[in-house]
Amino acid sequence: MNILLVFAHPEPRSLNGALRDIAIRTLEAEGHAVRQSDLYAEGWTSEVDRADFPALAPDGRLIPVAASKQAFEAGTLTDDVKAEIDKLLWADVLILQFPLWWFAMPAILKGWVDRVFAYGFAYGVGEHSDRRWGDRYGEGTLAGKRAMLIVTAGGWEEHYAPRGINGPIDDLLFPIQHGILYYPGYDVLPPFVAYRVDRLDEAGFERVAEGLRERMRTLATTPPIPYRPQNGGDYLIPSMELRPGLGAPGASGFALHRADADAAG
Amino acid sequence: MNILLVFAHPEPRSLNGALRDIAIRTLEAEGHAVRQSDLYAEGWTSEVDRADFPALAPDGRLIPVAASKQAFEAGTLTDDVKAEIDKLLWADVLILQFPLWWFAMPAILKGWVDRVFAYGFAYGVGEHSDRRWGDRYGEGTLAGKRAMLIVTAGGWEEHYAPRGINGPIDDLLFPIQHGILYYPGYDVLPPFVAYRVDRLDEAGFERVAEGLRERMRTLATTPPIPYRPQNGGDYLIPSMELRPGLGAPGASGFALHRADADAAG
């Protein structure tokens, strides 16, 4: 398979850098073609602003959604964004690797999403009717491809447990996994998360490394998170609310949007 | 009161710009002192990298948490970060205003958090013992102050409803409201969210504007979201899991961390 790893840590001599190298070596040993977007090393620009839309009149009002649509259609996105879009179209699997900073992506990676996920490419795709609400959430440009997160966290695993104070890790990652990756069509694999990474000794590192190698070796066969496709009948149109009766009784929150939430009730 | 508004939209002639102006005018008419951090206008740098830590040896390995701690203690953070910390200490109320891009903050605002919320200032504060796990989640440097989000979203309100496909807006904002604002001590007011902002007509705009004015006039009296303080007895130490019996029976997810979740059961 073709695999794109987007890496968002400023220090190559970090735990993240070491895990990145392990992931790439393992994937290559499996016979995959691997490309990388090393955002810090490449000096990625994080901010969506006027410079993203060179075709916009100098005194024109910048409406980001409209400007993105116009630039994608006219082929006037900037070269750095176009190169990332080409990589995404090339890759069968997208891996985003980052340290969890303030319970979310580092800004540089959010800026990669904000700038690369253009209107007409990652959103604003497909017809809107009484039976469909665009190609999103399981359909879209990137449907048929797989995506996965590799995340490091300084905190304890228990603090991210179902009743942990930070909130469950699955819920913290939902805006990324469902909102950013499933939205344009990716099948999203369960994340690989390493905890307490500031305190890892050699044995701890080796445990993490072996877990990551195993996930890299099983990239093609790991079942994705069973998010509900938008246009598969589970949602009312146009309100896009989950149909009454679906989801475990009394359940709420992000977990409702997994098809296995029905069985869990 | 002293109020800091951090603004993260690239176009002053936008709906966000208009709402920002309305918020500031209303606050000033109420007699408050208002300062602003207009991140795009000021050319804010989004990426945490070596340039943040001028005291770090040129060939030294960058460990962001350790470098942040060292720089905060030694007073060697960069001037732009120091200026924001001074504003946060000055302000009784912090307002973050942004368009919801990919279900999260724009990169430039995430970069403001990543860079300004230094170790020793916003995290890594307080003692760790068998009775306390640091000053966080309701305690910390910014305790006693209030914070609030002003958010615009392109999507329909129904899509962000409790059973809406995007996930409930309260859950999407939890990593910000609980993980970024409540963590260093802020009392977090309910957010002001405007939906379908790409389709607002004049009457729709006036409705939104009046709602915002009302929220600005009641900033001092609006009850905060009743998140559970970490060290108040609701959590086990050190696992920081919510004690058995707390939260509605069968409940899961972020809502557990509201003290009113017990009553809701």
PDB file of N, CA and C in Angstrom, chain B residues 44 46 81 148 194 197 218:
ATOM      1  N   TRP B  44       0.508  36.803  14.879  1.00  0.00           N
ATOM      2  CA  TRP B  44       0.873  35.832  15.908  1.00  0.00           C
ATOM      3  C   TRP B  44       1.550  34.602  15.298  1.00  0.00           C
ATOM      4  N   SER B  46       2.240  30.689  15.367  1.00  0.00           N
ATOM      5  CA  SER B  46       1.410  29.591  15.861  1.00  0.00           C
ATOM      6  C   SER B  46       2.199  28.403  16.399  1.00  0.00           C
ATOM      7  N   VAL B  81       4.991  36.104  24.057  1.00  0.00           N
ATOM      8  CA  VAL B  81       4.326  35.225  25.029  1.00  0.00           C
ATOM      9  C   VAL B  81       4.188  35.928  26.378  1.00  0.00           C
ATOM     10  N   MET B 148     -15.008  32.599  28.590  1.00  0.00           N
ATOM     11  CA  MET B 148     -16.183  32.312  27.757  1.00  0.00           C
ATOM     12  C   MET B 148     -15.769  32.250  26.291  1.00  0.00           C
ATOM     13  N   ALA B 194     -23.179  30.873  17.336  1.00  0.00           N
ATOM     14  CA  ALA B 194     -24.062  31.248  16.216  1.00  0.00           C
ATOM     15  C   ALA B 194     -23.900  30.201  15.111  1.00  0.00           C
ATOM     16  N   VAL B 197     -23.870  30.481   9.830  1.00  0.00           N
ATOM     17  CA  VAL B 197     -23.485  31.879   9.695  1.00  0.00           C
ATOM     18  C   VAL B 197     -23.218  32.286   8.252  1.00  0.00           C
ATOM     19  N   THR B 218     -24.356  40.492  30.698  1.00  0.00           N
ATOM     20  CA  THR B 218     -24.557  39.633  31.872  1.00  0.00           C
ATOM     21  C   THR B 218     -23.308  38.816  32.212  1.00  0.00           C
TER      22      THR B 218
END
